[in-house]
Amino acid sequence: MPRILIAGFQHETNTFAPSLADWAAFTRGDSFPAFSQGRAMQDAMTGVNIPIGGFIDAAKAHGWTLLPSCWAGAIPSSFVTREAFERIADTIVADVRAAAAGGLDGIYLDLHGAAVAEHAADSEGELLGRLRAIVGPKLPIVASLDLHANVTHRMLREADALVSYRTYPHVDMADTGVLAAQLLARRLKAGQREPQHARRLPFLIPLNAQSTWMQPAQDLYAALAELDKRHGTVLSFCMGFPASDFDECAPMVWGHGEHAEAAVEQLYALVADPAQWQQQILPAREAVSQALALADRAGKPVVIADTQDNPGAGGDSNTTGLLHALIAQGAGRRFPGQVALGMVFDAAAGRAALEAGVGAELDLALGTAVPTFAGGLSDPPVRGRFKVRAVSDGRVTLKGPMMRGVTVNLGPSACLEIDGILVAVVSGKKQLLDRELLRMVGITAEAMRIIVVKSSNHFRADFTPVASSVLVAKAAGPMAADPGDLPWKHLGAGIRTRP
Ligand SMILES: [Zn+2]
């Protein structure tokens, strides 16, 4: 029975964002499961829609014995601190060393691929390199990656095989763990690495243009699956995370298999046309006025993505540009109790609401003016009298397609009403990607006329089915919708910041 060590390290680093990913962020996890180790880690991940969950299931089917190390994930933010990276890497390194002494046949890593540590820009390449140094060139190491990985040449060199998600929203995380297990099984059977081929795109792709629920990505990933069928390859196309300022930040196409080169070149020819990646983003005021016009006619909610404060991309989920725009245009007076916005990360407001109770009125300054990539600050807090509509302890189990079954704890939470607008306030950062997060504070998404979500694309999996239309808005915030707006310093020569 092959003995396989499993471990996970997930962070998406927006080097332009305000908050660091320190050790405390990994122990909390926030939108990820909290740090866990050994048997407890394996139990916690079993059946969950994240890659290691899928890998654990597949390993059972393959008859492998699993040696669980640790799993560490933190919500996207600025750099992973040196301390956090070293603690996580040390844990995995120690477990690999112990396992290697007792008999080890392979390693599987559940990686994001866009982590940048304070002292190691290519964090995953560094981690893979340290493990490779222990186990030598012959032991198989396979990893799964997020579709937003900025894949480096070192990662491709140190690992025997890498495979990424094929959906954004990431509804196929566990499936990607299963694919990684397939690659490991192929590698174990062959006794040597399969041929590999890779091509990097010469431009960054904006996040909002990446959704596989829309074109061009929908057709491109369908083509990827077709090419795999035709060539017997396992191809990946990472569209990349266009806010990690280091020399290898860029989209990458690669594949494994006898015909990897032909398959990768064919896929590259399809994805590398820059014209298809152009996108439509509205200023906040314009998005609200379009939404109001659409909501008059629509029977279902109009969703506005507040993309530049997406906590899934390094925002702190606390900016107020869209709330100001809703108030200024009287959205809540037009549709009282049917305009919602979330999730605003404001622990003081959440605690005050929980203490005051339902029905209370609170004078608050909600939200935060944060430094933006453009220089200066985002909009000021919204000052006024808020009515507490509902409160919650912030514990909720998600039901949407992306993170079904995952329980999150966002601390003291509430629905606060101002001017007829319902604001979901939480004490932990979480991207609004699941309708249960609104239901937690008494907001029924389907009954709304307008919903503002602090998200770029992940909301689409659970919200698009109940929405009449989706608009993408650009309010002042820390995450640039257009990578060309960012003050890049370290990007590799030959990589353009716009398609
Ligand atoms: Zn991602």
XYZ file of N, CA, C and O in Angstrom, residues 286-449:
656
model
N -22.780 55.193 -11.317
C -23.394 54.704 -12.561
C -23.997 53.307 -12.344
O -25.092 53.005 -12.838
N -23.298 52.463 -11.590
C -23.805 51.106 -11.327
C -25.126 51.182 -10.569
O -26.081 50.453 -10.882
N -25.200 52.094 -9.565
C -26.437 52.203 -8.782
C -27.568 52.743 -9.645
O -28.695 52.233 -9.600
N -27.300 53.739 -10.478
C -28.420 54.258 -11.281
C -28.874 53.240 -12.314
O -30.078 53.086 -12.553
N -27.962 52.479 -12.891
C -28.391 51.403 -13.812
C -29.195 50.333 -13.071
O -30.197 49.834 -13.567
N -28.742 50.002 -11.847
C -29.437 48.966 -11.069
C -30.849 49.424 -10.730
O -31.797 48.630 -10.795
N -31.012 50.698 -10.379
C -32.345 51.215 -10.047
C -33.272 51.121 -11.258
O -34.418 50.712 -11.145
N -32.740 51.476 -12.419
C -33.551 51.405 -13.642
C -33.931 49.958 -13.953
O -35.084 49.655 -14.276
N -32.966 49.054 -13.807
C -33.231 47.636 -14.091
C -34.204 47.046 -13.065
O -35.085 46.256 -13.404
N -34.046 47.429 -11.789
C -34.862 46.849 -10.715
C -36.331 47.210 -10.875
O -37.210 46.482 -10.429
N -36.614 48.344 -11.505
C -38.000 48.742 -11.756
C -38.725 47.707 -12.599
O -39.896 47.450 -12.407
N -37.994 47.123 -13.549
C -38.623 46.203 -14.494
C -38.433 44.737 -14.108
O -39.215 43.897 -14.493
N -37.378 44.450 -13.335
C -37.017 43.049 -13.109
C -37.827 42.439 -11.970
O -38.155 43.104 -11.001
N -38.133 41.172 -12.108
C -38.818 40.459 -11.032
C -37.839 39.864 -10.043
O -38.230 39.413 -8.973
N -36.570 39.859 -10.411
C -35.549 39.246 -9.549
C -34.465 40.277 -9.245
O -34.347 41.288 -9.930
N -33.664 40.045 -8.201
C -32.686 41.055 -7.800
C -31.632 41.379 -8.873
O -31.226 40.507 -9.635
N -31.234 42.653 -8.886
C -30.072 43.076 -9.664
C -28.884 43.017 -8.707
O -28.945 43.565 -7.605
N -27.833 42.327 -9.114
C -26.662 42.191 -8.241
C -25.555 43.115 -8.737
O -25.264 43.165 -9.931
N -24.969 43.871 -7.793
C -23.819 44.731 -8.117
C -22.598 44.172 -7.391
O -22.617 44.007 -6.172
N -21.557 43.875 -8.128
C -20.318 43.386 -7.513
C -19.437 44.578 -7.133
O -19.019 45.342 -8.000
N -19.166 44.709 -5.829
C -18.289 45.778 -5.313
C -16.865 45.221 -5.368
O -16.254 44.896 -4.361
N -16.354 45.126 -6.576
C -15.181 44.263 -6.804
C -13.890 44.792 -6.187
O -13.010 44.013 -5.839
N -13.766 46.114 -6.023
C -12.477 46.635 -5.538
C -12.300 46.512 -4.017
O -11.270 46.898 -3.479
N -13.323 45.969 -3.338
C -13.194 45.708 -1.894
C -13.426 44.229 -1.612
O -13.847 43.852 -0.525
N -13.166 43.394 -2.596
C -13.391 41.954 -2.456
C -12.417 41.364 -1.439
O -11.211 41.363 -1.663
N -12.942 40.842 -0.299
C -12.029 40.266 0.692
C -11.418 38.954 0.207
O -10.519 38.427 0.840
N -11.904 38.453 -0.912
C -11.289 37.279 -1.513
C -10.105 37.643 -2.388
O -9.497 36.794 -3.017
N -9.763 38.930 -2.414
C -8.640 39.354 -3.252
C -7.764 40.373 -2.534
O -6.954 41.045 -3.159
N -7.962 40.482 -1.229
C -7.084 41.367 -0.460
C -7.768 42.591 0.101
O -7.171 43.354 0.847
N -9.031 42.830 -0.248
C -9.781 43.922 0.370
C -10.101 43.566 1.817
O -10.021 42.400 2.206
N -10.483 44.577 2.607
C -10.863 44.286 3.986
C -12.379 44.267 4.162
O -12.881 44.173 5.268
N -13.115 44.385 3.065
C -14.572 44.277 3.102
C -15.190 45.341 4.006
O -16.115 45.067 4.760
N -14.669 46.537 3.925
C -15.164 47.580 4.838
C -15.298 48.949 4.171
O -15.536 49.943 4.852
N -15.153 49.034 2.859
C -15.271 50.343 2.214
C -16.753 50.706 2.021
O -17.627 49.837 2.097
N -17.010 51.986 1.752
C -18.388 52.468 1.813
C -18.878 53.140 0.530
O -19.978 53.680 0.508
N -18.073 53.112 -0.531
C -18.437 53.847 -1.746
C -19.821 53.490 -2.266
O -20.611 54.373 -2.627
N -20.152 52.214 -2.309
C -21.458 51.817 -2.853
C -22.589 52.129 -1.890
O -23.691 52.475 -2.314
N -22.336 52.034 -0.581
C -23.392 52.389 0.384
C -23.707 53.880 0.268
O -24.879 54.281 0.253
N -22.677 54.711 0.148
C -22.905 56.142 -0.064
C -23.726 56.367 -1.337
O -24.659 57.177 -1.356
N -23.379 55.640 -2.403
C -24.081 55.832 -3.681
C -25.548 55.398 -3.569
O -26.441 56.049 -4.128
N -25.812 54.298 -2.847
C -27.204 53.838 -2.665
C -28.010 54.880 -1.893
O -29.155 55.190 -2.235
N -27.393 55.414 -0.823
C -28.097 56.409 0.005
C -28.343 57.678 -0.814
O -29.451 58.210 -0.845
N -27.295 58.135 -1.516
C -27.402 59.384 -2.278
C -28.508 59.311 -3.339
O -29.172 60.302 -3.621
N -28.694 58.110 -3.911
C -29.697 57.993 -4.975
C -31.043 57.474 -4.453
O -31.925 57.113 -5.240
N -31.176 57.412 -3.112
C -32.475 57.056 -2.518
C -32.937 55.647 -2.825
O -34.145 55.371 -2.890
N -31.991 54.709 -2.979
C -32.356 53.339 -3.354
C -33.281 52.696 -2.322
O -34.247 52.013 -2.668
N -32.990 52.934 -1.028
C -33.790 52.318 0.034
C -35.140 52.985 0.221
O -36.061 52.392 0.783
N -35.261 54.231 -0.221
C -36.578 54.885 -0.140
C -37.466 54.402 -1.285
O -38.671 54.296 -1.150
N -36.829 54.091 -2.416
C -37.581 53.580 -3.571
C -38.048 52.141 -3.309
O -39.157 51.765 -3.637
N -37.146 51.330 -2.714
C -37.472 49.922 -2.433
C -37.175 49.633 -0.959
O -36.193 48.967 -0.645
N -38.019 50.110 -0.029
C -37.693 49.975 1.399
C -37.535 48.504 1.820
O -38.384 47.683 1.509
N -36.423 48.210 2.489
C -36.186 46.849 2.981
C -35.883 45.857 1.874
O -35.836 44.653 2.112
N -35.684 46.359 0.645
C -35.419 45.443 -0.473
C -34.101 45.759 -1.180
O -33.891 45.364 -2.330
N -33.265 46.522 -0.501
C -31.925 46.799 -1.023
C -30.945 46.328 0.052
O -31.054 46.739 1.203
N -30.042 45.436 -0.316
C -29.128 44.874 0.680
C -27.681 45.040 0.226
O -27.401 45.093 -0.978
N -26.779 45.117 1.198
C -25.348 45.237 0.913
C -24.571 44.422 1.949
O -24.876 44.462 3.137
N -23.575 43.660 1.490
C -22.781 42.894 2.455
C -21.516 42.374 1.819
O -21.352 42.467 0.625
N -20.662 41.795 2.659
C -20.692 41.857 4.109
C -19.737 42.979 4.511
O -18.601 42.976 4.066
N -20.193 43.880 5.395
C -19.302 44.924 5.877
C -18.605 44.424 7.138
O -19.250 44.072 8.118
N -17.281 44.357 7.046
C -16.470 43.891 8.186
C -16.252 45.078 9.120
O -15.488 45.986 8.822
N -16.987 45.091 10.243
C -16.883 46.172 11.224
C -17.225 45.566 12.581
O -18.391 45.514 12.997
N -16.191 45.077 13.259
C -16.399 44.320 14.502
C -17.047 45.184 15.579
O -17.883 44.700 16.353
N -16.690 46.471 15.644
C -17.259 47.337 16.682
C -18.769 47.473 16.474
O -19.553 47.381 17.423
N -19.174 47.662 15.223
C -20.609 47.791 14.930
C -21.340 46.474 15.192
O -22.452 46.465 15.730
N -20.719 45.364 14.840
C -21.336 44.059 15.064
C -21.577 43.808 16.543
O -22.648 43.359 16.958
N -20.557 44.133 17.346
C -20.668 43.930 18.792
C -21.728 44.857 19.391
O -22.564 44.445 20.188
N -21.713 46.124 18.963
C -22.682 47.099 19.486
C -24.110 46.649 19.171
O -25.000 46.747 20.023
N -24.314 46.132 17.961
C -25.658 45.691 17.563
C -26.103 44.496 18.394
O -27.247 44.416 18.843
N -25.189 43.560 18.604
C -25.527 42.359 19.374
C -25.891 42.743 20.804
O -26.843 42.225 21.385
N -25.138 43.693 21.356
C -25.415 44.130 22.734
C -26.727 44.905 22.817
O -27.501 44.728 23.755
N -26.988 45.748 21.831
C -28.194 46.591 21.872
C -29.459 45.779 21.592
O -30.511 46.046 22.161
N -29.344 44.779 20.721
C -30.481 43.907 20.446
C -31.380 44.411 19.316
O -31.316 45.576 18.904
N -32.232 43.498 18.836
C -33.125 43.799 17.710
C -34.083 44.925 18.093
O -34.632 44.936 19.193
N -34.255 45.870 17.180
C -35.168 46.990 17.414
C -34.456 48.231 17.919
O -34.988 49.335 17.822
N -33.247 48.055 18.450
C -32.509 49.206 18.974
C -32.053 50.108 17.834
O -31.959 49.676 16.674
N -31.776 51.367 18.149
C -31.206 52.286 17.163
C -29.839 52.734 17.656
O -29.659 53.014 18.833
N -28.892 52.739 16.735
C -27.506 53.032 17.104
C -26.964 54.163 16.234
O -27.172 54.155 15.019
N -26.265 55.092 16.862
C -25.540 56.099 16.079
C -24.152 55.551 15.795
O -23.378 55.306 16.707
N -23.859 55.352 14.521
C -22.612 54.680 14.146
C -21.891 55.434 13.029
O -22.507 56.189 12.275
N -20.599 55.160 12.960
C -19.835 55.516 11.762
C -19.413 54.177 11.177
O -18.438 53.577 11.607
N -20.170 53.683 10.210
C -19.982 52.320 9.705
C -18.966 52.285 8.566
O -19.008 53.111 7.654
N -18.087 51.283 8.629
C -17.092 51.130 7.569
C -15.839 51.930 7.868
O -15.723 52.580 8.901
N -14.897 51.858 6.925
C -13.574 52.448 7.157
C -13.069 53.088 5.862
O -13.304 52.548 4.781
N -12.393 54.216 6.009
C -11.677 54.786 4.865
C -10.305 54.118 4.834
O -9.526 54.267 5.760
N -10.042 53.346 3.793
C -8.781 52.582 3.740
C -7.883 53.137 2.629
O -8.374 53.727 1.658
N -6.576 52.936 2.765
C -5.679 53.375 1.683
C -6.000 52.613 0.392
O -6.287 51.418 0.441
N -5.990 53.298 -0.725
C -6.278 52.629 -1.993
C -5.011 52.550 -2.841
O -4.044 53.278 -2.599
N -5.050 51.693 -3.835
C -3.892 51.523 -4.717
C -3.597 52.799 -5.492
O -2.510 53.013 -5.970
N -4.647 53.662 -5.613
C -4.473 54.885 -6.399
C -3.838 55.995 -5.571
O -3.575 57.078 -6.076
N -3.593 55.713 -4.268
C -3.111 56.757 -3.367
C -4.313 57.397 -2.700
O -5.407 57.382 -3.242
N -4.128 57.940 -1.507
C -5.262 58.531 -0.795
C -6.138 57.469 -0.158
O -5.774 56.285 -0.122
N -7.289 57.925 0.332
C -8.175 57.018 1.064
C -9.468 56.769 0.294
O -9.878 57.568 -0.543
N -10.127 55.647 0.622
C -11.453 55.380 0.059
C -12.477 56.266 0.778
O -12.119 57.072 1.638
N -13.754 56.109 0.440
C -14.802 56.989 0.978
C -14.873 56.907 2.509
O -14.527 55.890 3.097
N -15.372 57.970 3.150
C -15.439 57.979 4.615
C -16.511 57.012 5.129
O -17.373 56.580 4.360
N -16.472 56.688 6.430
C -17.527 55.855 7.014
C -18.903 56.493 6.795
O -19.006 57.705 6.597
N -19.940 55.661 6.832
C -21.306 56.184 6.720
C -21.797 56.502 8.129
O -21.975 55.604 8.955
N -21.964 57.788 8.404
C -22.406 58.201 9.745
C -23.912 58.371 9.751
O -24.494 58.935 8.835
N -24.547 57.882 10.819
C -25.991 58.064 10.913
C -26.586 57.132 11.931
O -25.866 56.431 12.649
N -27.934 57.160 11.976
C -28.661 56.302 12.916
C -29.081 55.029 12.189
O -29.767 55.077 11.169
N -28.608 53.891 12.714
C -28.899 52.589 12.108
C -29.876 51.836 13.023
O -29.713 51.844 14.244
N -30.836 51.177 12.408
C -31.761 50.350 13.193
C -31.299 48.891 13.130
O -30.991 48.379 12.050
N -31.268 48.226 14.292
C -30.860 46.821 14.327
C -32.054 45.970 13.925
O -33.050 45.900 14.631
N -31.972 45.344 12.758
C -33.061 44.514 12.230
C -32.949 43.057 12.675
O -33.940 42.361 12.818
N -31.718 42.579 12.803
C -31.499 41.180 13.204
C -30.087 41.071 13.740
O -29.215 41.886 13.385
N -29.865 40.095 14.616
C -28.512 39.845 15.110
C -28.212 38.358 14.990
O -29.119 37.536 14.848
N -26.914 38.030 15.034
C -26.505 36.632 14.905
C -25.147 36.465 15.587
O -24.383 37.430 15.695
N -24.854 35.223 16.017
C -23.515 34.970 16.568
C -22.489 34.768 15.450
O -21.300 34.570 15.702
N -22.951 34.808 14.201
C -22.028 34.746 13.061
C -21.622 33.342 12.655
O -20.764 33.170 11.798
N -22.241 32.326 13.247
C -21.940 30.952 12.830
C -22.960 30.517 11.802
O -24.160 30.609 12.029
N -22.452 30.026 10.673
C -23.373 29.606 9.618
C -22.713 28.527 8.757
O -21.508 28.549 8.537
N -23.528 27.590 8.338
C -23.044 26.550 7.423
C -23.506 26.917 6.016
O -24.679 27.157 5.786
N -22.542 26.988 5.092
C -22.841 27.461 3.744
C -23.524 26.360 2.938
O -23.280 25.172 3.146
N -24.381 26.784 2.002
C -25.156 25.804 1.227
C -24.973 25.975 -0.276
O -25.481 25.173 -1.050
N -24.304 27.057 -0.708
C -24.127 27.316 -2.138
C -23.179 26.312 -2.770
O -22.503 25.551 -2.071
N -23.084 26.322 -4.120
C -22.299 25.304 -4.817
C -20.807 25.357 -4.516
O -20.114 24.357 -4.656
N -20.295 26.504 -4.111
C -18.847 26.613 -3.969
C -18.330 26.051 -2.652
O -17.331 25.341 -2.625
N -18.971 26.386 -1.557
C -18.430 25.973 -0.251
C -19.477 25.233 0.572
O -19.539 25.349 1.785
N -20.300 24.462 -0.110
C -21.353 23.715 0.558
C -20.768 22.874 1.701
O -19.779 22.180 1.530
N -21.398 22.997 2.868
C -20.981 22.163 3.998
C -19.936 22.802 4.880
O -19.678 22.316 5.977
N -19.313 23.910 4.425
C -18.289 24.562 5.237
C -18.976 25.474 6.261
O -19.854 26.259 5.919
N -18.578 25.330 7.533
C -19.131 26.195 8.572
C -18.140 27.312 8.858
O -16.950 27.060 9.017
N -18.642 28.546 8.857
C -17.765 29.685 9.158
C -18.269 30.373 10.418
O -19.440 30.256 10.779
N -17.368 31.066 11.084
C -17.717 31.795 12.298
C -17.258 33.237 12.127
O -16.067 33.517 12.174
N -18.209 34.130 11.906
C -17.867 35.524 11.626
C -18.071 36.425 12.838
O -18.015 37.650 12.720
N -18.326 35.837 14.000
C -18.466 36.635 15.221
C -19.730 37.474 15.205
O -20.585 37.320 14.326
N -19.844 38.388 16.204
C -21.060 39.195 16.325
C -21.448 39.841 14.987
O -20.657 40.549 14.377
N -22.662 39.552 14.543
C -23.114 39.977 13.216
C -24.519 40.547 13.318
O -25.254 40.238 14.260
N -24.881 41.373 12.345
C -26.199 41.999 12.421
C -26.645 42.476 11.053
O -25.837 42.666 10.140
N -27.954 42.676 10.938
C -28.513 43.429 9.817
C -28.859 44.810 10.347
O -29.689 44.941 11.253
N -28.202 45.835 9.804
C -28.442 47.213 10.219
C -29.115 47.952 9.073
O -28.658 47.878 7.930
N -30.199 48.672 9.404
C -30.921 49.385 8.352
C -30.654 50.880 8.432
O -30.684 51.471 9.507
N -30.352 51.445 7.283
C -30.256 52.904 7.206
C -30.958 53.356 5.935
O -30.698 52.818 4.851
N -31.899 54.269 6.082
C -32.569 54.827 4.905
C -33.243 53.749 4.051
O -33.259 53.860 2.825
N -33.748 52.691 4.689
C -34.406 51.611 3.943
C -33.469 50.584 3.340
O -33.887 49.641 2.691
N -32.139 50.781 3.555
C -31.134 49.852 3.007
C -30.682 48.900 4.114
O -30.397 49.339 5.235
N -30.624 47.610 3.809
C -30.204 46.605 4.793
C -28.710 46.326 4.608
O -28.280 45.953 3.519
N -27.945 46.500 5.680
C -26.502 46.274 5.590
C -26.140 45.084 6.483
O -26.424 45.097 7.681
N -25.552 44.060 5.885
C -25.100 42.899 6.654
C -23.713 43.207 7.199
O -22.772 43.430 6.435
N -23.614 43.245 8.540
C -22.363 43.606 9.211
C -21.827 42.385 9.954
O -22.587 41.674 10.616
N -20.522 42.137 9.798
C -19.916 40.962 10.427
C -18.625 41.358 11.146
O -18.073 42.434 10.901
N -18.147 40.470 12.009
C -16.916 40.741 12.763
C -15.731 39.931 12.255
O -14.667 39.906 12.868
N -15.925 39.227 11.134
C -14.831 38.480 10.503
C -14.921 38.716 9.008
O -16.008 38.888 8.469
N -13.761 38.745 8.341
C -13.773 39.022 6.901
C -14.264 37.801 6.133
O -13.752 36.699 6.328
N -15.233 38.004 5.250
C -15.736 36.888 4.449
C -16.356 37.410 3.175
O -17.193 38.306 3.210
N -15.940 36.851 2.070
C -16.522 37.241 0.780
C -17.982 36.790 0.723
O -18.307 35.664 1.116
N -18.842 37.648 0.219
C -20.269 37.300 0.125
C -20.486 36.413 -1.100
O -20.855 36.881 -2.171
N -20.240 35.124 -0.909
C -20.328 34.194 -2.025
C -21.438 33.176 -1.832
O -21.581 32.248 -2.627
N -22.241 33.338 -0.774
C -23.239 32.326 -0.452
C -24.430 33.042 0.181
O -24.258 33.871 1.077
N -25.627 32.731 -0.307
C -26.823 33.425 0.189
C -27.068 33.179 1.676
O -27.718 33.966 2.343
N -26.532 32.059 2.194
C -26.713 31.779 3.627
C -26.092 32.864 4.501
O -26.514 33.086 5.635
N -25.066 33.532 3.980
C -24.411 34.592 4.762
C -25.371 35.759 5.002
O -25.314 36.420 6.043
N -26.251 36.008 4.055
C -27.272 37.049 4.249
C -28.408 36.520 5.125
O -28.896 37.215 6.017
N -28.799 35.277 4.856
C -29.895 34.680 5.625
C -29.555 34.650 7.122
O -30.419 34.804 7.968
N -28.263 34.472 7.407
C -27.781 34.458 8.799
C -28.246 35.695 9.561
O -28.521 35.638 10.749
N -28.322 36.847 8.878
C -28.769 38.072 9.548
C -30.152 38.491 9.031
O -30.493 39.673 9.007
N -30.939 37.499 8.652
C -32.348 37.742 8.354
C -32.639 38.357 7.000
O -33.748 38.826 6.761
N -31.673 38.391 6.100
C -31.906 38.974 4.771
C -32.146 37.852 3.760
O -31.287 36.992 3.560
N -33.320 37.873 3.133
C -33.633 36.861 2.121
C -33.235 37.416 0.761
O -33.875 38.329 0.231
N -32.171 36.869 0.200
C -31.619 37.418 -1.048
C -32.668 37.473 -2.153
O -32.788 38.467 -2.875
N -33.453 36.408 -2.268
C -34.402 36.316 -3.378
C -35.474 37.412 -3.302
O -36.106 37.748 -4.299
N -35.706 37.959 -2.106
C -36.760 38.972 -1.939
C -36.244 40.395 -2.184
O -37.001 41.351 -2.128
N -34.947 40.531 -2.467
C -34.359 41.862 -2.658
C -34.565 42.355 -4.096
O -34.751 41.569 -5.012
N -34.507 43.673 -4.280
C -34.523 44.244 -5.628
C -33.090 44.538 -6.080
O -32.769 44.408 -7.260
